[in-house]
Coordinates of C-alpha atoms in Angstrom, one line a residue:
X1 CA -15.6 10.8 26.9
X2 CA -12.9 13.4 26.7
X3 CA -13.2 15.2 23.6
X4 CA -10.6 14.7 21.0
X5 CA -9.2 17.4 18.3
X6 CA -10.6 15.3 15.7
X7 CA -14.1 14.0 17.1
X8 CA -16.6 13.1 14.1
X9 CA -20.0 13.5 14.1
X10 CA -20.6 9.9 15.9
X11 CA -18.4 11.3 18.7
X12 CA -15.9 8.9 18.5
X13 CA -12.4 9.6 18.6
X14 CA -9.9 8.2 15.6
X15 CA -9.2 4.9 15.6
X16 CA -13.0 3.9 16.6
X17 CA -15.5 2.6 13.6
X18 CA -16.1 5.9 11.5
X19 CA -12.4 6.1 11.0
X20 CA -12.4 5.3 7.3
X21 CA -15.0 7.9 6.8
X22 CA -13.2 9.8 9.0
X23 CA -10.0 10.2 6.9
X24 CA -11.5 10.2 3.8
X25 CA -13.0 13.2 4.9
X26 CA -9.8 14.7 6.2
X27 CA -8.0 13.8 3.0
X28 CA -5.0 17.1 3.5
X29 CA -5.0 16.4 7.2
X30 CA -1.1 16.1 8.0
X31 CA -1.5 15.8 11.7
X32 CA -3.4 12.4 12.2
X33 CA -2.0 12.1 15.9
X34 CA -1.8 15.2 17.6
X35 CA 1.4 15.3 20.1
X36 CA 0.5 15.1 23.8
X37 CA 2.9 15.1 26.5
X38 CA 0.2 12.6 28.0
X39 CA 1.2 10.2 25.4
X40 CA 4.5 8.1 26.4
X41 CA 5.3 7.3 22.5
X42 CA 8.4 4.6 23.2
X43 CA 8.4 2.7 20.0
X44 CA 8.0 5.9 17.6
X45 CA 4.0 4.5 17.3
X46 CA 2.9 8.0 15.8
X47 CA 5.5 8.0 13.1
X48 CA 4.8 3.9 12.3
X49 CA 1.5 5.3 12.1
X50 CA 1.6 8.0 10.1
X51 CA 4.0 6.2 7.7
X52 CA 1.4 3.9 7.0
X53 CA -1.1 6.0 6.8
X54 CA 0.4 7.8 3.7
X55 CA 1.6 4.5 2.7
X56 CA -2.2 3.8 2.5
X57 CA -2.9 6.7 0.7
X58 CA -0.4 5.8 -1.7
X59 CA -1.7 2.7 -2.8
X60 CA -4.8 4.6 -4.0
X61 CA -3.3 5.8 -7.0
X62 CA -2.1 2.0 -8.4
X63 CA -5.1 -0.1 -7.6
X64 CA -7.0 -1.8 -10.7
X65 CA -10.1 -0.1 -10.8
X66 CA -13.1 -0.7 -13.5
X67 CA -13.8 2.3 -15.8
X68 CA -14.1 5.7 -14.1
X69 CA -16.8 4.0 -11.4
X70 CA -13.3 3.6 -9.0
X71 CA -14.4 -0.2 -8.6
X72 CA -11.0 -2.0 -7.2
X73 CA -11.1 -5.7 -7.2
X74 CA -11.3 -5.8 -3.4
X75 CA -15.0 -4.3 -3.6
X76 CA -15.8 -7.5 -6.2
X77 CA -14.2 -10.0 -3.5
X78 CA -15.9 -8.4 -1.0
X79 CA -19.2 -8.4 -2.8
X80 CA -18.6 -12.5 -3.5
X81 CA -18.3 -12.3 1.0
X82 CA -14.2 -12.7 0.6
X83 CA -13.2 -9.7 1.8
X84 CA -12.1 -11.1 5.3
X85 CA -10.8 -14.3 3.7
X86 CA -8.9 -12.6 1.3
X87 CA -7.0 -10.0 3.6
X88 CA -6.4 -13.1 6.3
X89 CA -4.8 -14.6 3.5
X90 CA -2.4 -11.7 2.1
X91 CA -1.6 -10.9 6.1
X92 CA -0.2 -14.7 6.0
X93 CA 1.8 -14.6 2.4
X94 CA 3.2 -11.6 3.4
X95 CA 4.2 -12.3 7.0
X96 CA 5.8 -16.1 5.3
X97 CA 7.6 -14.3 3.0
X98 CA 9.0 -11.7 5.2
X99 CA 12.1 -10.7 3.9
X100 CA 12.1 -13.0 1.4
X101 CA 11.0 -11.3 -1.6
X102 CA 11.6 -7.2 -2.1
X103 CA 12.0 -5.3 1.4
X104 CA 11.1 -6.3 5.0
X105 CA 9.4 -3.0 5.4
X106 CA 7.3 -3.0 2.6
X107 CA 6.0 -6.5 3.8
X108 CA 5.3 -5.4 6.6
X109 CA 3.8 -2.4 5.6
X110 CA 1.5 -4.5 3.6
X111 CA 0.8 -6.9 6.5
X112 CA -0.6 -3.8 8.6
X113 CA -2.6 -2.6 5.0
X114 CA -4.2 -5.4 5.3
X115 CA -4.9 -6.1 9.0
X116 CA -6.4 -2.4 8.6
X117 CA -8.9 -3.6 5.6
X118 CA -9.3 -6.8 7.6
X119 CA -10.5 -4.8 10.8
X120 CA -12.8 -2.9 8.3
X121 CA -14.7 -5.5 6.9
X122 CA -14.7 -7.5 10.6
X123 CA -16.8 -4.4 11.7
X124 CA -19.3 -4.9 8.8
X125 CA -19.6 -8.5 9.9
X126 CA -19.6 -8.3 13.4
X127 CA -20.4 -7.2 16.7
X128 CA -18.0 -4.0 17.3
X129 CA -15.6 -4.4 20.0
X130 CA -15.4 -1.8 22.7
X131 CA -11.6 -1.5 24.7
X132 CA -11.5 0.5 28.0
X133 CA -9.3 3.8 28.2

């Protein structure tokens, strides 16, 4: 494996299961993607990317939490075992009402919050994926 600017300790590069601990770790990073001349970014990917990302990090600051403990409602769903039902769910009301209700972007932006936490409890539950380079 070709070693990456930001390799963590499992020696995967972002975007493979240790991500989430990853950033958390990394909290002041400001260069998520590094540029490469490798990389052929058509669609503006790394700034989608990193828009969400500090999206993300934005949320963090108006989530209902329980006490000082930090406890958002997510961690109770997911304790019930809802945590991929309820992000499939919030991924389809927000992709129905796109552009319906507030701002296309922020729907989408919260479509792609949730496919992220969707992806992070699938890798609890299953079998992690592997896709060639």
């Amino acid at each position: 494996m070709d070693e990456h600017p930001y390799s963590i300790i499992d020696g995967m590069t972002p975007w493979g299961h240790s991500d989430y601990e990853f950033l958390i770790a990394n909290p002041n990073m400001t260069d998520i993607i590094p540029n490469s001349p490798a990389t052929p970014w058509k669609y503006n990917e790394e700034v989608i990317v990193k828009e969400l990302l500090e999206y993300i990090r934005g949320t963090y600051t108006q989530h209902y939490s329980a006490g000082d403990d930090k406890i958002q409602t997510l961690d109770l769903i997911e304790a019930c075992g809802d945590g991929e039902a309820f992000c499939r769910s919030n991924i389809l009301k927000y992709a129905s009402r796109y552009d319906k209700k507030g701002t296309a972007r922020r729907d989408i932006m919260k479509i792609l919050h949730y496919a992220v936490l969707l992806m992070n409890f699938n890798d609890k539950n299953a079998q992690r994926e592997t896709y060639p380079q």
